[in-house]
Amino acid sequence: MSGCESVTSLGQEPDQQRKAFEELYRATRSDLLAYVMRRSQNAEDTADILADTYLIAWQKLEKVPVGDEARPWLFGVARKLLLKGSTRRRVAHALVERLAEELHRIQSTTSTEHQMTSVLRAMLGTLSETDREILTLTAWEGLTPKQIGKAMGLPANAVRVRLYRARRRLQRELGSNRDLELSFEPTQAVE
């Protein structure tokens, strides 16, 4: 047989293809299992790699070489899957590390943020409902005076004036809390 021959040919019946695959599986299962076991992290990974290798072999059955060449072909497929799995594990580990660092950072700032939120809510409570809404739509939602005007049914100039006055009132309230850093600047450019 030449090097171009495969386990099956394109013209084979499904039953013949199944038999060819079963023969390939029986002939290579032990060696492939040993190969994957020596290179994988655990039994679950071994089972997954083995199953995926044979799935690819089934899908590409007409490309699987015949005889002794089938075994190294399957090893090559398994090797690629092992490398892909190793990369996935490294990426997942790095992601877990980043998430753990972020969680730690969030947990360490939560109490400070809670105190700031309490002070901020108390100060916002001194404003009228309309001024409080204008200020929070600007600072927290990033809306411009024009957008706030549309949302609240007010002229943009009236929103600008109310926003200016509300900020001044809060600045006076902040006088006793100078260590509290709060920004009431819009997150978008003011139109």
Coordinates of N, CA and C in Angstrom, one line a residue, residues 12-168:
Q12 N -16.9 4.0 0.4 CA -17.3 2.9 1.2 C -18.7 3.1 1.8
E13 N -19.4 2.1 2.1 CA -20.7 2.1 2.7 C -20.5 2.5 4.2
P14 N -21.5 3.1 4.8 CA -21.4 3.4 6.3 C -21.1 2.2 7.1
D15 N -21.6 1.1 6.8 CA -21.3 -0.1 7.6 C -19.8 -0.5 7.5
Q16 N -19.3 -0.3 6.3 CA -17.8 -0.6 6.1 C -17.0 0.4 6.8
Q17 N -17.4 1.7 6.8 CA -16.7 2.7 7.5 C -16.7 2.4 9.0
R18 N -17.9 2.0 9.6 CA -18.0 1.7 11.0 C -17.0 0.6 11.3
K19 N -17.0 -0.5 10.5 CA -16.1 -1.6 10.8 C -14.6 -1.2 10.7
A20 N -14.3 -0.3 9.7 CA -12.9 0.2 9.6 C -12.5 1.0 10.9
F21 N -13.5 1.8 11.3 CA -13.2 2.6 12.6 C -13.0 1.7 13.8
E22 N -13.9 0.7 13.9 CA -13.8 -0.3 15.0 C -12.4 -1.0 15.0
E23 N -12.0 -1.3 13.8 CA -10.7 -2.0 13.7 C -9.6 -1.1 14.1
L24 N -9.7 0.2 13.6 CA -8.7 1.2 14.0 C -8.6 1.4 15.5
Y25 N -9.8 1.4 16.1 CA -9.9 1.6 17.6 C -9.3 0.4 18.3
R26 N -9.7 -0.8 17.9 CA -9.1 -2.0 18.6 C -7.6 -2.0 18.5
A27 N -7.1 -1.7 17.3 CA -5.7 -1.8 17.0 C -4.8 -0.7 17.8
T28 N -5.4 0.4 18.1 CA -4.6 1.5 18.6 C -5.0 2.0 20.0
R29 N -6.1 1.5 20.5 CA -6.7 1.9 21.8 C -5.7 1.9 23.0
S30 N -5.0 0.7 23.2 CA -4.1 0.6 24.3 C -2.9 1.5 24.2
D31 N -2.3 1.6 23.0 CA -1.2 2.5 22.9 C -1.5 3.9 23.0
L32 N -2.7 4.3 22.5 CA -3.1 5.7 22.5 C -3.5 6.1 24.0
L33 N -4.1 5.1 24.7 CA -4.5 5.4 26.1 C -3.2 5.6 26.9
A34 N -2.2 4.7 26.7 CA -1.0 4.9 27.5 C -0.3 6.2 27.2
Y35 N -0.3 6.6 25.9 CA 0.3 7.8 25.5 C -0.3 9.0 26.2
V36 N -1.7 9.0 26.1 CA -2.4 10.2 26.7 C -2.3 10.2 28.2
M37 N -2.3 9.0 28.9 CA -2.2 8.9 30.3 C -0.9 9.5 30.8
R38 N 0.2 9.2 30.1 CA 1.5 9.7 30.5 C 1.6 11.2 30.4
R39 N 0.7 11.8 29.7 CA 0.8 13.3 29.4 C -0.3 14.1 30.0
S40 N -1.3 13.5 30.5 CA -2.5 14.3 31.0 C -2.4 14.5 32.5
Q41 N -3.2 15.4 33.0 CA -3.2 15.7 34.4 C -4.0 14.7 35.3
N42 N -5.1 14.2 34.7 CA -6.0 13.3 35.5 C -6.8 12.4 34.6
A43 N -7.5 11.5 35.2 CA -8.3 10.6 34.5 C -9.4 11.2 33.6
E44 N -10.0 12.3 34.1 CA -11.0 13.0 33.3 C -10.4 13.6 32.0
D45 N -9.2 14.2 32.2 CA -8.6 14.8 31.0 C -8.2 13.7 30.0
T46 N -7.7 12.5 30.6 CA -7.3 11.4 29.7 C -8.5 10.9 28.9
A47 N -9.6 10.8 29.6 CA -10.9 10.3 28.9 C -11.3 11.3 27.8
D48 N -11.3 12.6 28.2 CA -11.7 13.6 27.2 C -10.8 13.6 26.0
I49 N -9.5 13.6 26.2 CA -8.5 13.6 25.1 C -8.7 12.4 24.2
L50 N -8.8 11.2 24.8 CA -9.0 10.0 24.1 C -10.3 10.0 23.3
A51 N -11.4 10.5 23.9 CA -12.6 10.5 23.2 C -12.5 11.5 22.0
D52 N -11.9 12.7 22.3 CA -11.8 13.7 21.2 C -10.9 13.2 20.1
T53 N -9.9 12.5 20.4 CA -9.0 12.0 19.4 C -9.7 11.0 18.5
Y54 N -10.5 10.1 19.1 CA -11.2 9.2 18.2 C -12.4 9.8 17.5
L55 N -12.9 10.9 18.1 CA -14.0 11.6 17.4 C -13.4 12.3 16.1
I56 N -12.2 12.9 16.2 CA -11.6 13.4 15.0 C -11.2 12.3 14.0
A57 N -10.8 11.2 14.5 CA -10.4 10.1 13.6 C -11.7 9.7 12.9
W58 N -12.8 9.6 13.5 CA -14.1 9.2 12.9 C -14.5 10.3 11.8
Q59 N -14.3 11.5 12.2 CA -14.7 12.6 11.3 C -13.8 12.7 10.1
K60 N -12.6 12.3 10.3 CA -11.6 12.3 9.2 C -11.1 10.9 8.8
L61 N -12.0 10.0 8.9 CA -11.7 8.6 8.7 C -11.0 8.4 7.3
E62 N -11.5 9.1 6.3 CA -10.9 8.8 5.0 C -9.4 9.4 4.9
K63 N -9.0 10.2 5.9 CA -7.7 10.8 5.9 C -6.7 10.0 6.8
V64 N -7.3 9.1 7.6 CA -6.4 8.3 8.6 C -5.6 7.4 7.8
P65 N -4.3 7.4 7.9 CA -3.4 6.5 7.2 C -3.7 5.0 7.6
V66 N -3.3 4.1 6.8 CA -3.5 2.7 7.0 C -2.3 2.1 7.8
G67 N -2.6 0.9 8.4 CA -1.5 0.1 9.0 C -0.8 0.8 10.1
D68 N 0.5 0.7 10.1 CA 1.4 1.2 11.1 C 1.4 2.7 11.2
E69 N 0.9 3.4 10.1 CA 0.9 4.8 10.0 C -0.2 5.5 10.8
A70 N -1.3 4.7 11.1 CA -2.4 5.2 11.8 C -2.1 5.6 13.3
R71 N -1.2 4.8 13.9 CA -0.9 5.0 15.3 C -0.2 6.4 15.5
P72 N 0.9 6.7 14.7 CA 1.5 8.0 14.9 C 0.5 9.2 14.5
W73 N -0.3 8.9 13.5 CA -1.3 9.9 13.1 C -2.2 10.3 14.3
L74 N -2.7 9.2 15.0 CA -3.5 9.4 16.2 C -2.8 10.1 17.3
F75 N -1.5 9.7 17.5 CA -0.7 10.4 18.5 C -0.5 11.9 18.2
G76 N -0.4 12.2 16.9 CA -0.3 13.6 16.6 C -1.6 14.4 16.9
V77 N -2.7 13.7 16.6 CA -4.0 14.4 17.0 C -4.1 14.6 18.5
A78 N -3.8 13.5 19.2 CA -3.8 13.6 20.7 C -2.9 14.6 21.2
R79 N -1.7 14.7 20.7 CA -0.7 15.7 21.1 C -1.3 17.1 20.9
K80 N -1.9 17.4 19.8 CA -2.5 18.7 19.6 C -3.6 19.0 20.6
L81 N -4.4 18.0 20.9 CA -5.4 18.2 21.8 C -4.9 18.4 23.2
L82 N -3.8 17.7 23.6 CA -3.2 17.9 24.9 C -2.6 19.3 25.0
L83 N -1.9 19.8 23.9 CA -1.4 21.1 23.9 C -2.5 22.2 24.1
K84 N -3.6 22.0 23.4 CA -4.7 22.9 23.4 C -5.3 22.9 24.9
G85 N -5.4 21.7 25.5 CA -5.9 21.6 26.9 C -5.0 22.3 27.8
S86 N -3.7 22.1 27.6 CA -2.7 22.8 28.5 C -2.8 24.3 28.4
T87 N -2.9 24.8 27.2 CA -3.1 26.2 27.0 C -4.4 26.7 27.7
R88 N -5.4 26.0 27.6 CA -6.7 26.3 28.2 C -6.6 26.4 29.7
R89 N -5.8 25.4 30.3 CA -5.7 25.3 31.7 C -4.8 26.5 32.2
R90 N -3.8 26.9 31.4 CA -3.0 28.1 31.8 C -3.8 29.3 31.8
V91 N -4.6 29.5 30.7 CA -5.5 30.7 30.6 C -6.5 30.7 31.7
A92 N -7.1 29.6 32.0 CA -8.1 29.5 33.1 C -7.4 29.8 34.4
H93 N -6.2 29.3 34.7 CA -5.5 29.6 35.9 C -5.2 31.1 36.0
A94 N -4.7 31.7 35.0 CA -4.4 33.1 35.0 C -5.7 33.9 35.3
L95 N -6.8 33.5 34.7 CA -8.1 34.2 34.9 C -8.5 34.0 36.3
V96 N -8.4 32.9 36.9 CA -8.7 32.7 38.3 C -7.9 33.5 39.2
E97 N -6.6 33.6 38.9 CA -5.7 34.5 39.7 C -6.1 35.9 39.6
R98 N -6.4 36.4 38.4 CA -6.8 37.8 38.2 C -8.1 38.1 39.0
L99 N -9.1 37.1 38.9 CA -10.3 37.3 39.6 C -10.2 37.3 41.1
A100 N -9.3 36.5 41.6 CA -9.0 36.4 43.0 C -8.4 37.8 43.5
E101 N -7.5 38.3 42.7 CA -6.9 39.6 43.0 C -7.9 40.7 43.0
E102 N -8.8 40.7 42.0 CA -9.9 41.7 41.9 C -10.8 41.6 43.1
L103 N -11.2 40.3 43.4 CA -12.1 40.1 44.5 C -11.5 40.6 45.8
H104 N -10.2 40.4 46.0 CA -9.5 40.9 47.2 C -9.5 42.4 47.2
R105 N -9.2 43.0 46.1 CA -9.2 44.5 46.0 C -10.6 45.0 46.3
I106 N -11.6 44.4 45.8 CA -13.0 44.9 46.0 C -13.4 44.7 47.5
Q107 N -13.0 43.6 48.0 CA -13.4 43.3 49.4 C -12.7 44.3 50.4
S108 N -11.4 44.7 50.0 CA -10.7 45.6 50.9 C -11.2 47.0 50.8
T109 N -11.9 47.4 49.7 CA -12.4 48.7 49.5 C -13.9 48.8 49.8
T110 N -14.5 47.7 50.0 CA -16.0 47.7 50.3 C -16.4 48.5 51.5
S111 N -15.7 48.4 52.6 CA -16.1 49.1 53.8 C -15.9 50.6 53.6
T112 N -14.8 51.1 52.9 CA -14.6 52.5 52.6 C -15.7 53.0 51.7
E113 N -16.0 52.2 50.7 CA -17.0 52.6 49.7 C -18.4 52.7 50.4
H114 N -18.6 51.8 51.3 CA -19.9 51.8 52.0 C -20.0 53.1 52.9
Q115 N -18.9 53.5 53.5 CA -18.9 54.7 54.3 C -19.2 55.9 53.4
M116 N -18.5 55.9 52.2 CA -18.6 57.0 51.3 C -20.0 57.1 50.8
T117 N -20.6 55.9 50.5 CA -22.0 55.9 50.0 C -23.0 56.4 51.0
S118 N -22.7 56.1 52.3 CA -23.6 56.5 53.3 C -23.6 58.1 53.4
V119 N -22.4 58.6 53.4 CA -22.2 60.1 53.5 C -22.8 60.7 52.3
L120 N -22.6 60.2 51.1 CA -23.1 60.7 49.9 C -24.6 60.7 49.8
R121 N -25.2 59.6 50.3 CA -26.7 59.5 50.3 C -27.3 60.6 51.3
A122 N -26.6 60.7 52.4 CA -27.1 61.7 53.3 C -27.0 63.1 52.7
M123 N -25.9 63.4 52.0 CA -25.8 64.8 51.4 C -26.8 64.9 50.3
L124 N -27.0 63.9 49.5 CA -27.9 64.0 48.4 C -29.3 64.2 49.0
G125 N -29.6 63.7 50.1 CA -30.9 63.8 50.8 C -31.2 65.3 51.1
T126 N -30.2 66.1 51.2 CA -30.5 67.6 51.4 C -30.9 68.3 50.2
L127 N -30.8 67.7 49.0 CA -31.2 68.4 47.8 C -32.7 68.0 47.5
S128 N -33.2 68.9 46.6 CA -34.6 68.6 46.1 C -34.5 67.4 45.2
E129 N -35.7 66.7 45.0 CA -35.8 65.5 44.2 C -35.2 65.8 42.8
T130 N -35.6 66.9 42.2 CA -35.2 67.3 40.9 C -33.7 67.5 40.8
D131 N -33.1 68.2 41.8 CA -31.7 68.5 41.8 C -30.9 67.2 42.0
R132 N -31.4 66.3 42.9 CA -30.8 65.1 43.2 C -30.7 64.2 41.9
E133 N -31.9 64.2 41.2 CA -31.9 63.4 40.0 C -31.0 63.9 38.9
I134 N -30.9 65.2 38.7 CA -30.0 65.9 37.8 C -28.6 65.5 38.1
L135 N -28.2 65.7 39.4 CA -26.9 65.4 39.8 C -26.5 63.9 39.6
T136 N -27.3 63.0 40.0 CA -27.0 61.6 39.8 C -27.0 61.2 38.4
L137 N -27.9 61.7 37.6 CA -27.9 61.4 36.1 C -26.6 61.9 35.5
T138 N -26.0 63.0 36.0 CA -24.8 63.5 35.5 C -23.6 62.7 36.0
A139 N -23.5 62.5 37.3 CA -22.3 61.9 37.9 C -22.3 60.4 37.7
W140 N -23.4 59.7 37.9 CA -23.4 58.3 37.9 C -23.8 57.7 36.6
E141 N -24.7 58.3 35.8 CA -25.1 57.8 34.5 C -24.4 58.4 33.4
G142 N -23.6 59.5 33.6 CA -22.9 60.1 32.5 C -23.6 60.8 31.5
L143 N -24.9 61.3 31.8 CA -25.7 62.0 30.8 C -25.3 63.5 30.8
T144 N -25.4 64.1 29.6 CA -25.2 65.5 29.5 C -26.4 66.3 29.9
P145 N -26.3 67.6 30.1 CA -27.5 68.4 30.4 C -28.6 68.3 29.4
K146 N -28.2 68.2 28.1 CA -29.1 68.1 27.0 C -29.9 66.8 27.1
Q147 N -29.2 65.7 27.4 CA -29.8 64.4 27.5 C -30.7 64.3 28.8
I148 N -30.2 64.9 29.9 CA -31.1 65.0 31.1 C -32.3 65.8 30.8
G149 N -32.2 66.9 30.1 CA -33.3 67.7 29.8 C -34.4 66.9 29.0
K150 N -33.9 66.1 28.1 CA -34.9 65.3 27.3 C -35.5 64.3 28.2
A151 N -34.7 63.7 29.1 CA -35.3 62.6 30.0 C -36.3 63.2 31.0
M152 N -36.0 64.4 31.5 CA -36.8 65.0 32.5 C -37.8 66.0 32.0
G153 N -37.8 66.3 30.8 CA -38.7 67.3 30.2 C -38.4 68.7 30.6
L154 N -37.1 69.0 30.7 CA -36.6 70.4 31.1 C -35.7 70.9 30.0
P155 N -35.7 72.2 29.9 CA -34.7 72.8 29.0 C -33.3 72.5 29.4
A156 N -32.4 72.4 28.5 CA -31.0 72.0 28.8 C -30.3 73.1 29.6
N157 N -30.7 74.4 29.4 CA -30.1 75.5 30.2 C -30.6 75.4 31.6
A158 N -31.8 75.1 31.8 CA -32.4 74.9 33.2 C -31.6 73.8 33.9
V159 N -31.3 72.7 33.2 CA -30.6 71.6 33.8 C -29.2 72.1 34.2
R160 N -28.5 72.9 33.3 CA -27.2 73.4 33.6 C -27.2 74.2 34.9
V161 N -28.1 75.1 35.0 CA -28.2 76.0 36.1 C -28.5 75.2 37.4
R162 N -29.4 74.3 37.4 CA -29.7 73.4 38.5 C -28.5 72.6 38.9
L163 N -27.8 72.0 37.9 CA -26.6 71.2 38.2 C -25.6 72.1 38.9
Y164 N -25.3 73.3 38.4 CA -24.4 74.2 39.0 C -24.7 74.4 40.4
R165 N -26.0 74.8 40.7 CA -26.4 75.1 42.1 C -26.3 73.9 43.0
A166 N -26.7 72.7 42.5 CA -26.7 71.5 43.3 C -25.2 71.2 43.6
R167 N -24.3 71.3 42.7 CA -22.9 71.1 43.0 C -22.4 72.0 44.1
R168 N -22.8 73.3 44.0 CA -22.3 74.3 45.0 C -22.9 73.9 46.4

